[in-house]
mmCIF file of C-alpha atoms and ligand atoms in Angstrom:
data_model
loop_
_atom_site.group_PDB
_atom_site.id
_atom_site.type_symbol
_atom_site.label_atom_id
_atom_site.label_comp_id
_atom_site.label_asym_id
_atom_site.label_seq_id
_atom_site.Cartn_x
_atom_site.Cartn_y
_atom_site.Cartn_z
ATOM 1 C CA UNK A 1 14.574 24.000 38.927
ATOM 2 C CA UNK A 2 12.489 20.767 38.957
ATOM 3 C CA UNK A 3 9.523 22.690 37.634
ATOM 4 C CA UNK A 4 11.575 24.102 34.771
ATOM 5 C CA UNK A 5 12.835 20.678 33.847
ATOM 6 C CA UNK A 6 9.331 19.238 34.021
ATOM 7 C CA UNK A 7 8.000 22.154 31.960
ATOM 8 C CA UNK A 8 10.611 21.657 29.241
ATOM 9 C CA UNK A 9 9.976 17.931 29.243
ATOM 10 C CA UNK A 10 6.265 18.564 28.906
ATOM 11 C CA UNK A 11 6.779 20.898 25.945
ATOM 12 C CA UNK A 12 9.236 18.465 24.238
ATOM 13 C CA UNK A 13 6.671 15.730 24.786
ATOM 14 C CA UNK A 14 3.902 17.756 23.338
ATOM 15 C CA UNK A 15 5.910 18.804 20.327
ATOM 16 C CA UNK A 16 6.904 15.197 19.844
ATOM 17 C CA UNK A 17 3.251 14.249 19.760
ATOM 18 C CA UNK A 18 2.121 17.132 17.635
ATOM 19 C CA UNK A 19 4.895 17.349 15.146
ATOM 20 C CA UNK A 20 5.294 13.705 14.620
ATOM 21 C CA UNK A 21 5.673 12.432 11.150
ATOM 22 C CA UNK A 22 8.295 10.405 9.274
ATOM 23 C CA UNK A 23 11.307 10.395 11.628
ATOM 24 C CA UNK A 24 11.857 7.639 14.058
ATOM 25 C CA UNK A 25 11.468 8.328 17.719
ATOM 26 C CA UNK A 26 10.922 6.661 21.110
ATOM 27 C CA UNK A 27 7.497 5.447 20.187
ATOM 28 C CA UNK A 28 9.021 3.389 17.335
ATOM 29 C CA UNK A 29 11.943 2.087 19.360
ATOM 30 C CA UNK A 30 9.607 0.803 22.070
ATOM 31 C CA UNK A 31 6.792 -0.394 19.871
ATOM 32 C CA UNK A 32 8.615 -1.725 16.812
ATOM 33 C CA UNK A 33 6.982 0.180 13.960
ATOM 34 C CA UNK A 34 8.615 -0.144 10.521
ATOM 35 C CA UNK A 35 10.299 2.764 8.812
ATOM 36 C CA UNK A 36 12.575 0.715 6.565
ATOM 37 C CA UNK A 37 13.443 -2.820 5.580
ATOM 38 C CA UNK A 38 16.672 -4.864 5.835
ATOM 39 C CA UNK A 39 19.715 -2.584 5.205
ATOM 40 C CA UNK A 40 21.707 -5.620 4.028
ATOM 41 C CA UNK A 41 19.481 -6.250 0.968
ATOM 42 C CA UNK A 42 19.624 -4.080 -2.132
ATOM 43 C CA UNK A 43 15.866 -3.602 -2.132
ATOM 44 C CA UNK A 44 13.762 -0.527 -1.726
ATOM 45 C CA UNK A 45 9.987 0.167 -1.685
ATOM 46 C CA UNK A 46 8.085 2.953 -3.391
ATOM 47 C CA UNK A 47 4.916 3.883 -1.466
ATOM 48 C CA UNK A 48 2.146 6.138 -2.626
ATOM 49 C CA UNK A 49 -0.266 7.686 -0.154
ATOM 50 C CA UNK A 50 -3.733 9.375 -0.211
ATOM 51 C CA UNK A 51 -5.206 7.772 -3.408
ATOM 52 C CA UNK A 52 -6.730 6.479 -5.342
ATOM 53 C CA UNK A 53 -7.348 9.327 -7.845
ATOM 54 C CA UNK A 54 -9.390 8.551 -10.968
ATOM 55 C CA UNK A 55 -6.847 10.156 -13.366
ATOM 56 C CA UNK A 56 -3.415 10.296 -11.686
ATOM 57 C CA UNK A 57 -3.429 6.834 -10.201
ATOM 58 C CA UNK A 58 -4.127 5.050 -13.542
ATOM 59 C CA UNK A 59 -1.370 7.245 -15.101
ATOM 60 C CA UNK A 60 1.097 6.235 -12.348
ATOM 61 C CA UNK A 61 0.065 2.500 -12.787
ATOM 62 C CA UNK A 62 0.844 2.783 -16.559
ATOM 63 C CA UNK A 63 4.272 4.269 -15.688
ATOM 64 C CA UNK A 64 5.075 1.622 -13.098
ATOM 65 C CA UNK A 65 4.030 -1.095 -15.579
ATOM 66 C CA UNK A 66 6.343 0.363 -18.213
ATOM 67 C CA UNK A 67 9.167 0.508 -15.634
ATOM 68 C CA UNK A 68 8.433 -3.046 -14.378
ATOM 69 C CA UNK A 69 8.070 -1.830 -10.789
ATOM 70 C CA UNK A 70 5.726 -3.148 -8.135
ATOM 71 C CA UNK A 71 4.757 -0.579 -5.473
ATOM 72 C CA UNK A 72 2.593 -0.173 -2.461
ATOM 73 C CA UNK A 73 -0.472 2.105 -2.247
ATOM 74 C CA UNK A 74 -1.677 3.334 1.154
ATOM 75 C CA UNK A 75 -5.230 4.226 0.198
ATOM 76 C CA UNK A 76 -7.833 6.344 1.952
ATOM 77 C CA UNK A 77 -11.052 4.469 2.502
ATOM 78 C CA UNK A 78 -13.375 7.329 1.368
ATOM 79 C CA UNK A 79 -11.396 7.524 -1.957
ATOM 80 C CA UNK A 80 -11.608 3.744 -2.278
ATOM 81 C CA UNK A 81 -15.435 3.965 -1.962
ATOM 82 C CA UNK A 82 -15.424 6.773 -4.568
ATOM 83 C CA UNK A 83 -13.169 4.904 -6.994
ATOM 84 C CA UNK A 84 -13.415 1.129 -6.417
ATOM 85 C CA UNK A 85 -12.483 0.429 -10.058
ATOM 86 C CA UNK A 86 -9.230 2.292 -9.708
ATOM 87 C CA UNK A 87 -8.520 0.400 -6.464
ATOM 88 C CA UNK A 88 -9.078 -2.895 -8.362
ATOM 89 C CA UNK A 89 -6.623 -1.678 -11.029
ATOM 90 C CA UNK A 90 -3.908 -1.234 -8.371
ATOM 91 C CA UNK A 91 -4.299 -4.861 -7.316
ATOM 92 C CA UNK A 92 -4.585 -6.060 -10.879
ATOM 93 C CA UNK A 93 -1.282 -4.483 -11.579
ATOM 94 C CA UNK A 94 0.398 -6.677 -8.991
ATOM 95 C CA UNK A 95 0.794 -3.836 -6.435
ATOM 96 C CA UNK A 96 0.108 -3.935 -2.726
ATOM 97 C CA UNK A 97 -2.657 -2.108 -0.867
ATOM 98 C CA UNK A 98 -2.276 -0.614 2.611
ATOM 99 C CA UNK A 99 -4.883 0.965 4.867
ATOM 100 C CA UNK A 100 -4.439 4.814 5.296
ATOM 101 C CA UNK A 101 -7.640 5.365 7.389
ATOM 102 C CA UNK A 102 -11.064 6.336 6.067
ATOM 103 C CA UNK A 103 -11.053 10.111 6.535
ATOM 104 C CA UNK A 104 -7.311 10.769 6.663
ATOM 105 C CA UNK A 105 -7.430 12.219 10.202
ATOM 106 C CA UNK A 106 -4.528 12.940 12.455
ATOM 107 C CA UNK A 107 -4.641 10.016 14.923
ATOM 108 C CA UNK A 108 -2.383 10.685 18.006
ATOM 109 C CA UNK A 109 -5.211 12.519 19.824
ATOM 110 C CA UNK A 110 -7.919 10.152 18.818
ATOM 111 C CA UNK A 111 -9.398 7.519 21.093
ATOM 112 C CA UNK A 112 -8.481 3.905 20.362
ATOM 113 C CA UNK A 113 -12.089 3.230 19.360
ATOM 114 C CA UNK A 114 -12.015 5.978 16.739
ATOM 115 C CA UNK A 115 -8.743 4.644 15.350
ATOM 116 C CA UNK A 116 -10.190 1.146 15.106
ATOM 117 C CA UNK A 117 -13.305 2.527 13.401
ATOM 118 C CA UNK A 118 -11.119 4.384 10.824
ATOM 119 C CA UNK A 119 -9.165 1.183 10.040
ATOM 120 C CA UNK A 120 -12.183 -1.065 9.962
ATOM 121 C CA UNK A 121 -14.137 1.186 7.637
ATOM 122 C CA UNK A 122 -11.178 1.282 5.225
ATOM 123 C CA UNK A 123 -10.754 -2.479 5.422
ATOM 124 C CA UNK A 124 -14.439 -2.860 4.467
ATOM 125 C CA UNK A 125 -14.110 -0.405 1.514
ATOM 126 C CA UNK A 126 -10.992 -2.225 0.270
ATOM 127 C CA UNK A 127 -12.707 -5.602 0.680
ATOM 128 C CA UNK A 128 -15.871 -4.396 -1.197
ATOM 129 C CA UNK A 129 -13.612 -3.169 -4.037
ATOM 130 C CA UNK A 130 -11.107 -5.923 -4.270
ATOM 131 C CA UNK A 131 -12.132 -8.923 -2.108
ATOM 132 C CA UNK A 132 -8.948 -8.530 -0.020
ATOM 133 C CA UNK A 133 -8.069 -6.938 3.281
ATOM 134 C CA UNK A 134 -4.629 -5.377 3.713
ATOM 135 C CA UNK A 135 -2.273 -6.419 6.511
ATOM 136 C CA UNK A 136 -0.327 -3.166 6.515
ATOM 137 C CA UNK A 137 -1.460 0.331 7.503
ATOM 138 C CA UNK A 138 0.041 3.790 7.697
ATOM 139 C CA UNK A 139 -1.260 6.610 9.947
ATOM 140 C CA UNK A 140 -1.866 9.941 8.174
ATOM 141 C CA UNK A 141 1.043 12.378 8.370
ATOM 142 C CA UNK A 142 2.917 9.517 10.111
ATOM 143 C CA UNK A 143 1.172 10.731 13.265
ATOM 144 C CA UNK A 144 1.349 8.228 16.058
ATOM 145 C CA UNK A 145 1.225 8.034 19.793
ATOM 146 C CA UNK A 146 1.696 4.795 21.839
ATOM 147 C CA UNK A 147 -2.176 4.534 21.814
ATOM 148 C CA UNK A 148 -2.203 4.781 17.974
ATOM 149 C CA UNK A 149 0.386 2.027 17.677
ATOM 150 C CA UNK A 150 -1.563 -0.198 20.101
ATOM 151 C CA UNK A 151 -4.821 0.268 18.199
ATOM 152 C CA UNK A 152 -3.040 -0.681 14.888
ATOM 153 C CA UNK A 153 -1.754 -3.846 16.644
ATOM 154 C CA UNK A 154 -5.243 -4.638 17.937
ATOM 155 C CA UNK A 155 -6.506 -4.294 14.371
ATOM 156 C CA UNK A 156 -3.772 -6.725 13.303
ATOM 157 C CA UNK A 157 -2.113 -4.146 11.133
ATOM 158 C CA UNK A 158 1.612 -3.802 10.715
ATOM 159 C CA UNK A 159 2.275 -0.034 11.097
ATOM 160 C CA UNK A 160 4.488 1.072 8.193
ATOM 161 C CA UNK A 161 6.159 4.409 8.019
ATOM 162 C CA UNK A 162 9.027 5.580 5.790
ATOM 163 C CA UNK A 163 12.624 6.716 6.043
ATOM 164 C CA UNK A 164 12.718 8.782 2.800
ATOM 165 C CA UNK A 165 10.210 11.572 2.513
ATOM 166 C CA UNK A 166 10.130 12.834 -0.996
ATOM 167 C CA UNK A 167 8.354 16.045 0.141
ATOM 168 C CA UNK A 168 6.580 15.894 -3.358
ATOM 169 C CA UNK A 169 3.461 17.318 -1.705
ATOM 170 C CA UNK A 170 5.295 20.566 -0.917
ATOM 171 C CA UNK A 171 5.166 21.654 -4.503
ATOM 172 C CA UNK A 172 8.879 20.935 -5.081
ATOM 173 C CA UNK A 173 9.970 20.667 -8.759
ATOM 174 C CA UNK A 174 10.546 17.255 -10.345
ATOM 175 C CA UNK A 175 14.414 17.590 -10.232
ATOM 176 C CA UNK A 176 14.188 18.669 -6.554
ATOM 177 C CA UNK A 177 12.170 15.630 -5.597
ATOM 178 C CA UNK A 178 14.459 13.314 -7.615
ATOM 179 C CA UNK A 179 17.579 14.749 -5.963
ATOM 180 C CA UNK A 180 16.098 14.575 -2.492
ATOM 181 C CA UNK A 181 15.112 10.936 -2.874
ATOM 182 C CA UNK A 182 18.469 9.976 -4.462
ATOM 183 C CA UNK A 183 20.374 11.615 -1.585
ATOM 184 C CA UNK A 184 18.459 9.820 1.066
ATOM 185 C CA UNK A 185 17.680 6.356 -0.324
ATOM 186 C CA UNK A 186 19.733 3.480 1.033
ATOM 187 C CA UNK A 187 19.233 -0.385 0.879
ATOM 188 C CA UNK A 188 15.947 -1.130 2.612
ATOM 189 C CA UNK A 189 14.521 2.378 2.242
ATOM 190 C CA UNK A 190 10.800 2.970 2.138
ATOM 191 C CA UNK A 191 10.133 6.045 0.026
ATOM 192 C CA UNK A 192 7.047 8.230 0.615
ATOM 193 C CA UNK A 193 5.339 9.812 -2.441
ATOM 194 C CA UNK A 194 1.839 11.086 -3.327
ATOM 195 C CA UNK A 195 0.512 10.781 -6.951
ATOM 196 C CA UNK A 196 -3.128 11.426 -6.126
ATOM 197 C CA UNK A 197 -2.762 15.063 -4.977
ATOM 198 C CA UNK A 198 -3.166 18.207 -7.101
ATOM 199 C CA UNK A 199 0.091 18.402 -9.019
ATOM 200 C CA UNK A 200 0.669 14.635 -8.720
ATOM 201 C CA UNK A 201 1.813 14.561 -12.281
ATOM 202 C CA UNK A 202 5.195 15.781 -10.976
ATOM 203 C CA UNK A 203 5.398 12.726 -8.702
ATOM 204 C CA UNK A 204 4.728 10.436 -11.642
ATOM 205 C CA UNK A 205 7.513 12.215 -13.715
ATOM 206 C CA UNK A 206 9.844 11.927 -10.703
ATOM 207 C CA UNK A 207 9.175 8.174 -10.534
ATOM 208 C CA UNK A 208 10.133 7.820 -14.239
ATOM 209 C CA UNK A 209 13.475 9.539 -13.568
ATOM 210 C CA UNK A 210 14.155 7.886 -10.154
ATOM 211 C CA UNK A 211 13.669 4.230 -11.038
ATOM 212 C CA UNK A 212 16.499 3.972 -13.654
ATOM 213 C CA UNK A 213 18.889 5.861 -11.460
ATOM 214 C CA UNK A 214 18.236 3.784 -8.349
ATOM 215 C CA UNK A 215 18.559 0.664 -10.466
ATOM 216 C CA UNK A 216 21.868 1.925 -11.717
ATOM 217 C CA UNK A 217 22.998 1.773 -8.086
ATOM 218 C CA UNK A 218 22.071 -1.879 -7.921
ATOM 219 C CA UNK A 219 18.815 -1.358 -6.055
ATOM 220 C CA UNK A 220 15.673 -3.338 -6.977
ATOM 221 C CA UNK A 221 12.013 -2.479 -6.139
ATOM 222 C CA UNK A 222 9.566 -4.507 -4.041
ATOM 223 C CA UNK A 223 6.300 -4.062 -2.287
ATOM 224 C CA UNK A 224 6.304 -3.638 1.523
ATOM 225 C CA UNK A 225 5.189 -7.261 1.849
ATOM 226 C CA UNK A 226 8.210 -8.406 -0.158
ATOM 227 C CA UNK A 227 10.703 -5.917 1.312
HETATM 228 ZN ZN1 ZN B 1 -1.641 10.672 3.846
#
């Protein structure tokens, strides 16, 4: 009996570690990661991961500028090194940068040293490109174990997740992405999107449709730092 219980607990624990991404769990309750802002304020944050991309990111920046929205970009260090000019454009547009590791690796199984290396290499890339170092970071796939969270804290990074996953990366159509985000967004929500991927044009189109509809609900947009 005891062995069965321990076995089930071990499997659940392993699944928790392996499948982790996006939803809050014990790691977050204990370690205070952020997956949303204050529910009493009518403010939400759009966040864009995995860029910058030399074509799609500037297109998104132009759209955000037209819409008058400031957003947050969790950039990958290797892409920052490849496109420092685009990284500068993000900052010049008044948006916030976050650290999304250098190689976009899944971190829960990584040693603390490796996590710190990923964060430091990305900080250096962002600093070379923009002269600034971000204070926020997001683990790829939302993957985190207690060790990951501790390493982020040691690197003085606030670990920021999301409570609304647009699933834009799953190849959903623009209306599907829009409906999914509208259904799930509440005051304080952090919305996860990806403009830099193949097909990221759909994400940009979804943003154009989402912003006026969320504003019609009385919601305003802010960066993570301002949320
Ligand atoms: Zn990512």
